[in-house]
PDB file of C-alpha atoms and ligand atoms in Angstrom:
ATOM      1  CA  UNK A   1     -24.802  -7.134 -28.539  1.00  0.00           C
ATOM      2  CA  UNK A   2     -24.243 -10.573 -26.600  1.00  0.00           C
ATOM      3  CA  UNK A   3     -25.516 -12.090 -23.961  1.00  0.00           C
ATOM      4  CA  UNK A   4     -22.925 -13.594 -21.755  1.00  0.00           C
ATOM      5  CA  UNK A   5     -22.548 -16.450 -19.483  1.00  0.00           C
ATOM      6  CA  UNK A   6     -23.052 -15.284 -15.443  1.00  0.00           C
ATOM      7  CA  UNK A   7     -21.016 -17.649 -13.493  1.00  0.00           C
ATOM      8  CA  UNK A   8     -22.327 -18.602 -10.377  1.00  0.00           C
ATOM      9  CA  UNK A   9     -21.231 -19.999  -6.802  1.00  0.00           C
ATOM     10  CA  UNK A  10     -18.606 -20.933  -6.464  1.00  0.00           C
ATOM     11  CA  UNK A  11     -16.900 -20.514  -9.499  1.00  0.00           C
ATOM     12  CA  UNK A  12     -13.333 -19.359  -8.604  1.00  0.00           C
ATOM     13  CA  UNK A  13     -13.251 -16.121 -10.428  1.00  0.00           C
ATOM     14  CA  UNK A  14     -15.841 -14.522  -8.094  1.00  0.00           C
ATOM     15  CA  UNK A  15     -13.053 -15.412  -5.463  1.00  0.00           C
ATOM     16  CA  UNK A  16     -10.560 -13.453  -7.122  1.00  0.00           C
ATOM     17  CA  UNK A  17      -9.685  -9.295  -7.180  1.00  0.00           C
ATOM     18  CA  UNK A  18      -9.816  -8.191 -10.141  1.00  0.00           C
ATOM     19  CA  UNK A  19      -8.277  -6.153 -11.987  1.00  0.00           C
ATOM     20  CA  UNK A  20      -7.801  -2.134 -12.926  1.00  0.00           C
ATOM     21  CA  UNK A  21      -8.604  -1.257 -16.062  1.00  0.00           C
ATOM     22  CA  UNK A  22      -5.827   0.781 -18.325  1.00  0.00           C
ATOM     23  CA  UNK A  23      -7.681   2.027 -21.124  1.00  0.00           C
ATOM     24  CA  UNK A  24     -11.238   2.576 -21.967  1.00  0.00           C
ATOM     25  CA  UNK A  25     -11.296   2.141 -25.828  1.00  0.00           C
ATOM     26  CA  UNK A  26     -13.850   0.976 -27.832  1.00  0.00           C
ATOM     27  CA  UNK A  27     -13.650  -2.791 -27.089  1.00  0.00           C
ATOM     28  CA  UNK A  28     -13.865  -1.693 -23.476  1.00  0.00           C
ATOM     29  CA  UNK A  29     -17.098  -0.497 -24.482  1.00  0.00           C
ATOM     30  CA  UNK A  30     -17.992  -3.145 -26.297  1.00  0.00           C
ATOM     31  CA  UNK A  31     -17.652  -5.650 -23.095  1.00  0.00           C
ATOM     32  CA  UNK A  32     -19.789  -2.445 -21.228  1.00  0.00           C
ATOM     33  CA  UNK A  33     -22.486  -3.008 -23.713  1.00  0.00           C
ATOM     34  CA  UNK A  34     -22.074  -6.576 -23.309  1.00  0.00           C
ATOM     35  CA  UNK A  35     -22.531  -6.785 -19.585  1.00  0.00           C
ATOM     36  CA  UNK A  36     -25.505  -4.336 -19.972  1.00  0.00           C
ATOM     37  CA  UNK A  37     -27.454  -6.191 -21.939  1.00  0.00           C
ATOM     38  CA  UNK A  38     -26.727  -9.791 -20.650  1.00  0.00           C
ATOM     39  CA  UNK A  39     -27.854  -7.744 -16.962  1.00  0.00           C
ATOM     40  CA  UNK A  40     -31.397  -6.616 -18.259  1.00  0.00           C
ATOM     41  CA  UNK A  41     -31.723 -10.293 -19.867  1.00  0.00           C
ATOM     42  CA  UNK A  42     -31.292 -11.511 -16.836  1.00  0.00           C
ATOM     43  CA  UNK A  43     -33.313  -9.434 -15.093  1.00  0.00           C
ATOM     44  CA  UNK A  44     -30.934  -7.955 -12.844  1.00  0.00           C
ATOM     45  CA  UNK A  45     -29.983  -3.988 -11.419  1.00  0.00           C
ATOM     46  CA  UNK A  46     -26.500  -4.614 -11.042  1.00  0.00           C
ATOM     47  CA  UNK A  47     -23.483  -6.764 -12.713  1.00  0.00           C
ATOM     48  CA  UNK A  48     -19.729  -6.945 -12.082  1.00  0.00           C
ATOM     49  CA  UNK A  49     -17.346  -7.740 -15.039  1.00  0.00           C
ATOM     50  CA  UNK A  50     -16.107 -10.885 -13.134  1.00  0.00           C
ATOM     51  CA  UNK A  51     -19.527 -12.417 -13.074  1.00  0.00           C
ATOM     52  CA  UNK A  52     -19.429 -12.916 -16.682  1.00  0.00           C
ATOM     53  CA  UNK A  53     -15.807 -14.586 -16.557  1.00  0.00           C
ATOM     54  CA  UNK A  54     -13.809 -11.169 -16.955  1.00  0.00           C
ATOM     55  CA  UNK A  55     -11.687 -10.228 -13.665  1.00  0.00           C
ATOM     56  CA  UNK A  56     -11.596  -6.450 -14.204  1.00  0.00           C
ATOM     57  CA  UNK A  57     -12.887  -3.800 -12.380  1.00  0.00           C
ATOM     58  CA  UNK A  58     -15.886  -3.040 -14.360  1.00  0.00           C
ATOM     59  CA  UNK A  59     -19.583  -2.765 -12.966  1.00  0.00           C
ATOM     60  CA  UNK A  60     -22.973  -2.375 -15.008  1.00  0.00           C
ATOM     61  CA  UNK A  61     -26.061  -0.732 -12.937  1.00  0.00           C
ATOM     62  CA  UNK A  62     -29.490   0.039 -13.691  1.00  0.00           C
ATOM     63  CA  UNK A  63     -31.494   0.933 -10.348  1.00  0.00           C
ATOM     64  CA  UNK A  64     -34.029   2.508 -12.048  1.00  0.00           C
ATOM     65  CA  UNK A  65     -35.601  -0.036 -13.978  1.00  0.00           C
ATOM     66  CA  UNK A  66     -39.934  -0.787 -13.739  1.00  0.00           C
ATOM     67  CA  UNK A  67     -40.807  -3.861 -11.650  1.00  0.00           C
ATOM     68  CA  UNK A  68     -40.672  -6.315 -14.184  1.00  0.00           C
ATOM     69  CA  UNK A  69     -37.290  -5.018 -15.231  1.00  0.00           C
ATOM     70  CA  UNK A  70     -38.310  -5.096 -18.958  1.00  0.00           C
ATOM     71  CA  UNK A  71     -37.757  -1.955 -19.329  1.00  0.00           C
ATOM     72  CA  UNK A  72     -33.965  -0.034 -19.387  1.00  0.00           C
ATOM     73  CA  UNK A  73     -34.196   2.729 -16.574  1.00  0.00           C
ATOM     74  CA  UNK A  74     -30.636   4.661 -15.955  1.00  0.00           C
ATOM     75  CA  UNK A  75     -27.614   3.048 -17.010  1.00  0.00           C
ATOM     76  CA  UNK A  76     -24.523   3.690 -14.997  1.00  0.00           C
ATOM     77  CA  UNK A  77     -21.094   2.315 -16.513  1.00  0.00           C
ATOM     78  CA  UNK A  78     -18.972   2.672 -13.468  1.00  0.00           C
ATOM     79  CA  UNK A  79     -15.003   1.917 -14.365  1.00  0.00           C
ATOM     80  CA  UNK A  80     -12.340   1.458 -11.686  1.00  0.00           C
ATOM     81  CA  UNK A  81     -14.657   2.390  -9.006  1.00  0.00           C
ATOM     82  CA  UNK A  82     -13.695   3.412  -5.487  1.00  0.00           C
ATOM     83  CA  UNK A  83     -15.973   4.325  -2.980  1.00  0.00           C
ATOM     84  CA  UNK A  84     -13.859   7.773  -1.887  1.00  0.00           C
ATOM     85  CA  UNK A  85     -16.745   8.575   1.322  1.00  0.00           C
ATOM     86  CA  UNK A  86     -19.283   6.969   3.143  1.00  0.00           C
ATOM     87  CA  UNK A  87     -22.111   7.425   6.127  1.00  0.00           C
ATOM     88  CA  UNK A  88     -21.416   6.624   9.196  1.00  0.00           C
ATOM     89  CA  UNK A  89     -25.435   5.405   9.330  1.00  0.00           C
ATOM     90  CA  UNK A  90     -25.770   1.645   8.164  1.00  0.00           C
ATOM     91  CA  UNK A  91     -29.224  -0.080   6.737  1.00  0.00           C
ATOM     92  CA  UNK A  92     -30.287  -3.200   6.166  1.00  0.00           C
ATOM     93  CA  UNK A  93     -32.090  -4.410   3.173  1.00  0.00           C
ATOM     94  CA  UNK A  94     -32.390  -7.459   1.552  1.00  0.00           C
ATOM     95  CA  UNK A  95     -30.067  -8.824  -1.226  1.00  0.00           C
ATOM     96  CA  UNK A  96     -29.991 -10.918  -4.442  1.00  0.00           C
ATOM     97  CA  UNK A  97     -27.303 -12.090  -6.898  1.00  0.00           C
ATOM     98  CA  UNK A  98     -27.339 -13.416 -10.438  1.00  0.00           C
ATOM     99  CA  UNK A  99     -24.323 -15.118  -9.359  1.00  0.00           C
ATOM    100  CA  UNK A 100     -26.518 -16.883  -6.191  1.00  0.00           C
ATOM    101  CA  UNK A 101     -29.494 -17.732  -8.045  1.00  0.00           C
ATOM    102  CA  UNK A 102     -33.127 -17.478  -6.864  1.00  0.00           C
ATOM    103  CA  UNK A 103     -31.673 -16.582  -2.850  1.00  0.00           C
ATOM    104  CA  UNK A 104     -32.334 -13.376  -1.111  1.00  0.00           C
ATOM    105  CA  UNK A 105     -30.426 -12.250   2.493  1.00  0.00           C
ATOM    106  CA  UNK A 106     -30.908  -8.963   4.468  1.00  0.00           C
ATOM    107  CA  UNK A 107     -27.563  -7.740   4.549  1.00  0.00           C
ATOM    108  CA  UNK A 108     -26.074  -4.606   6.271  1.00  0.00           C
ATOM    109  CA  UNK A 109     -24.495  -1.696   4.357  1.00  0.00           C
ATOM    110  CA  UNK A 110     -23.889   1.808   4.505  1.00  0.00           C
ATOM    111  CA  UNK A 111     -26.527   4.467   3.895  1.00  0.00           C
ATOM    112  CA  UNK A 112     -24.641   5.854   1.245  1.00  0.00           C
ATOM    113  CA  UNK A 113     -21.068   6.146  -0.435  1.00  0.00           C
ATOM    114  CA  UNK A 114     -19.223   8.593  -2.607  1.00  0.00           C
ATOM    115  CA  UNK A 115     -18.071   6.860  -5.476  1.00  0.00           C
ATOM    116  CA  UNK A 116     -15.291   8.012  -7.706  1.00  0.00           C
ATOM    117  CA  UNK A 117     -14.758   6.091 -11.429  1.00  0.00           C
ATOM    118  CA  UNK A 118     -14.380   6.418 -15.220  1.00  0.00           C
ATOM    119  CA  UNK A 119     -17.529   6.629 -16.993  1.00  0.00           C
ATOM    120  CA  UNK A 120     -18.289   5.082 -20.518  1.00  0.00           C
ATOM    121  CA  UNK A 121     -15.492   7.337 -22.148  1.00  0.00           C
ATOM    122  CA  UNK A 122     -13.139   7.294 -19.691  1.00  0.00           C
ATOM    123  CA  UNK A 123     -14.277  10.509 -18.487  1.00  0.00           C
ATOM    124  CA  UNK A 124     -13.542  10.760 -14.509  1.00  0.00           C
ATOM    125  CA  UNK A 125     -16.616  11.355 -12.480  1.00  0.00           C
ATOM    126  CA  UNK A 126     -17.605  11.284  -8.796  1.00  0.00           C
ATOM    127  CA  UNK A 127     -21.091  10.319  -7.477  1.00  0.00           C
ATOM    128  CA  UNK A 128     -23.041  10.377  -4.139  1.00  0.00           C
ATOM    129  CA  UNK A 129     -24.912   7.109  -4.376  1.00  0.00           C
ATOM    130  CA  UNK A 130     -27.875   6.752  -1.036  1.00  0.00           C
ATOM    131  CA  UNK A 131     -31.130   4.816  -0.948  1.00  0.00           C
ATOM    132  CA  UNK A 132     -31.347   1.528  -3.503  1.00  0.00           C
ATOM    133  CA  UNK A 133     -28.761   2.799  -5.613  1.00  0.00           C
ATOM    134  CA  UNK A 134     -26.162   3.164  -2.456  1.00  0.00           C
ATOM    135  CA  UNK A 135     -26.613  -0.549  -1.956  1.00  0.00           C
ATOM    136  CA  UNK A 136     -26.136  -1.830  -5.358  1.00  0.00           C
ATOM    137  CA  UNK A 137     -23.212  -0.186  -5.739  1.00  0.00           C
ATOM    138  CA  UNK A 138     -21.742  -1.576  -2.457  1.00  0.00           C
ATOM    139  CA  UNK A 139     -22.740  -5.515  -3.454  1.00  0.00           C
ATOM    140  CA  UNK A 140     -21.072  -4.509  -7.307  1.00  0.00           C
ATOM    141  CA  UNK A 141     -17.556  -2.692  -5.982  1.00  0.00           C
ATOM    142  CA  UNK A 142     -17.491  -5.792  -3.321  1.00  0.00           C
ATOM    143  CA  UNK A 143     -17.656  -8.673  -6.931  1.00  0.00           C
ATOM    144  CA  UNK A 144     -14.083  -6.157  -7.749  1.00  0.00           C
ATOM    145  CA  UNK A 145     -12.755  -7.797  -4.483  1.00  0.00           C
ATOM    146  CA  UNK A 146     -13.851 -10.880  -4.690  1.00  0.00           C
ATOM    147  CA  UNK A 147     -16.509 -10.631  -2.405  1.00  0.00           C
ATOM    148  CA  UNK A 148     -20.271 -11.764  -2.324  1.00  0.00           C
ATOM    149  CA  UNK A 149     -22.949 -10.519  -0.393  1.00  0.00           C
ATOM    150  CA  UNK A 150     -23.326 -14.550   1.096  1.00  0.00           C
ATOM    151  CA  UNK A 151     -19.501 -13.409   2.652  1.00  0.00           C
ATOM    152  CA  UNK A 152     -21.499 -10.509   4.416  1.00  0.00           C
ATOM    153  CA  UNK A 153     -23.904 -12.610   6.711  1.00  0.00           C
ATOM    154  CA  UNK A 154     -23.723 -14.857   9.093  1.00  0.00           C
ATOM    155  CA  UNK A 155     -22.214 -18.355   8.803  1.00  0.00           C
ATOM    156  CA  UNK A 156     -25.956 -19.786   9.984  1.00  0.00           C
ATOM    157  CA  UNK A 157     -27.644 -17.971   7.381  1.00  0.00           C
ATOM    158  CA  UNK A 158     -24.987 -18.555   5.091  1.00  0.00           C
ATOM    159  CA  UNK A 159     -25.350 -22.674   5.235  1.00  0.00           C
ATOM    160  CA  UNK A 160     -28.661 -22.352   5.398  1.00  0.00           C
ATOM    161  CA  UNK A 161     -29.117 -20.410   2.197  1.00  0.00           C
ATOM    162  CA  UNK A 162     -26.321 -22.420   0.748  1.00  0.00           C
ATOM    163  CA  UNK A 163     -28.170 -25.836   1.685  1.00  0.00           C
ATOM    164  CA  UNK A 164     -30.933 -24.265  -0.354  1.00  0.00           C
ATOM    165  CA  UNK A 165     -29.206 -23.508  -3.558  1.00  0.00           C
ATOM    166  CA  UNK A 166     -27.757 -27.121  -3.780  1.00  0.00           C
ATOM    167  CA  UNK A 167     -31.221 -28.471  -3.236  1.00  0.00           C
ATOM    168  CA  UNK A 168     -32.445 -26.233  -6.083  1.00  0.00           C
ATOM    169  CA  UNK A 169     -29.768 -27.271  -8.813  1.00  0.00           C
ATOM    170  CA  UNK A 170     -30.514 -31.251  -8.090  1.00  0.00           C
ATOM    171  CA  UNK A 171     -33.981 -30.402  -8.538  1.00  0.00           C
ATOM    172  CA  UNK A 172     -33.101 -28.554 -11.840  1.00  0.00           C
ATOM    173  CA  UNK A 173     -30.550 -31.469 -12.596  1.00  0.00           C
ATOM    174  CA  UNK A 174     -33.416 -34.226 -12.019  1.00  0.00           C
ATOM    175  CA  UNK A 175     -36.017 -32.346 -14.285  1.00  0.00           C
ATOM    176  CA  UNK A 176     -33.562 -31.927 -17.104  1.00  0.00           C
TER     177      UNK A 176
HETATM  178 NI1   NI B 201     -24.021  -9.879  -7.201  1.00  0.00          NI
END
């Protein structure tokens, strides 16, 4: 397996909607396995195909992973995903993004979401997603569209988190 590049703010390809996804074949798989493993390198519970430079609609999820996030929890290999129902309830809880390094945000989503996609062999399959899980799927469809969770808050808090990335890649620039 390889561990791929995660593009970050504001790369244009996390702009862009990507696209479906015609066949799911072995290479398909491949870039699933891919995507998995560059995730739990990275220490992350969620990663969208066009995060690692691919614009289809592919996500990776692990929500189930120990704190550290050493150790592989429950997979989910969610293919052309489409969230089919959701709550009318909304929570709040704060969000991260491999593609925003090292920022958090509370952001507002809904309690939880039906989701209907092809799993790892193409299979379709529907799932009622709530709690943690019902959130990282809504931040890993929203990558499909082009759309990070910094798009979801307010322009305030979106400067001001913004201000602090840049200040956190010229410190990493000096230091290097
Ligand atoms: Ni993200």
């Amino acid at each position: 397996m390889t561990v791929m590049k995660v593009y970050e703010y504001p790369h244009p390809i996390l702009k862009k909607k990507a696209e479906k996804v015609e066949k799911v074949d072995d290479e398909l798989r491949r870039l699933l396995d891919d995507m998995l493993e560059t995730m739990y390198v990275e220490i992350g519970v969620g990663l969208a195909a066009p995060q690692v430079g691919i614009s289809k609609r592919i996500v990776v999820i692990d929500a189930e992973r120990d704190d550290e996030g050493k150790k592989p929890g429950n997979p989910l290999y969610l293919i052309n995903p489409e969230i089919v129902e959701k709550s009318t309830e909304k929570v709040c809880g704060e969000e991260g993004c491999l593609s925003v390094p090292e920022q958090r945000a509370e952001v507002e989503r809904f309690a939880w979401v039906k989701v209907r996609y092809l799993d790892y062999n193409g299979e379709p399959r529907e799932m009622l997603a709530d709690d943690f899980l019902a959130i990282v799927v809504q931040h890993e469809l929203d990558h499909l569209d082009g759309i990070l969770y910094i798009d979801r808050i307010s322009r305030l808090k979106r400067s001001m988190l913004l201000k602090k990335l840049q200040k956190l890649r010229e410190e990493k620039t000096e230091s290097e």
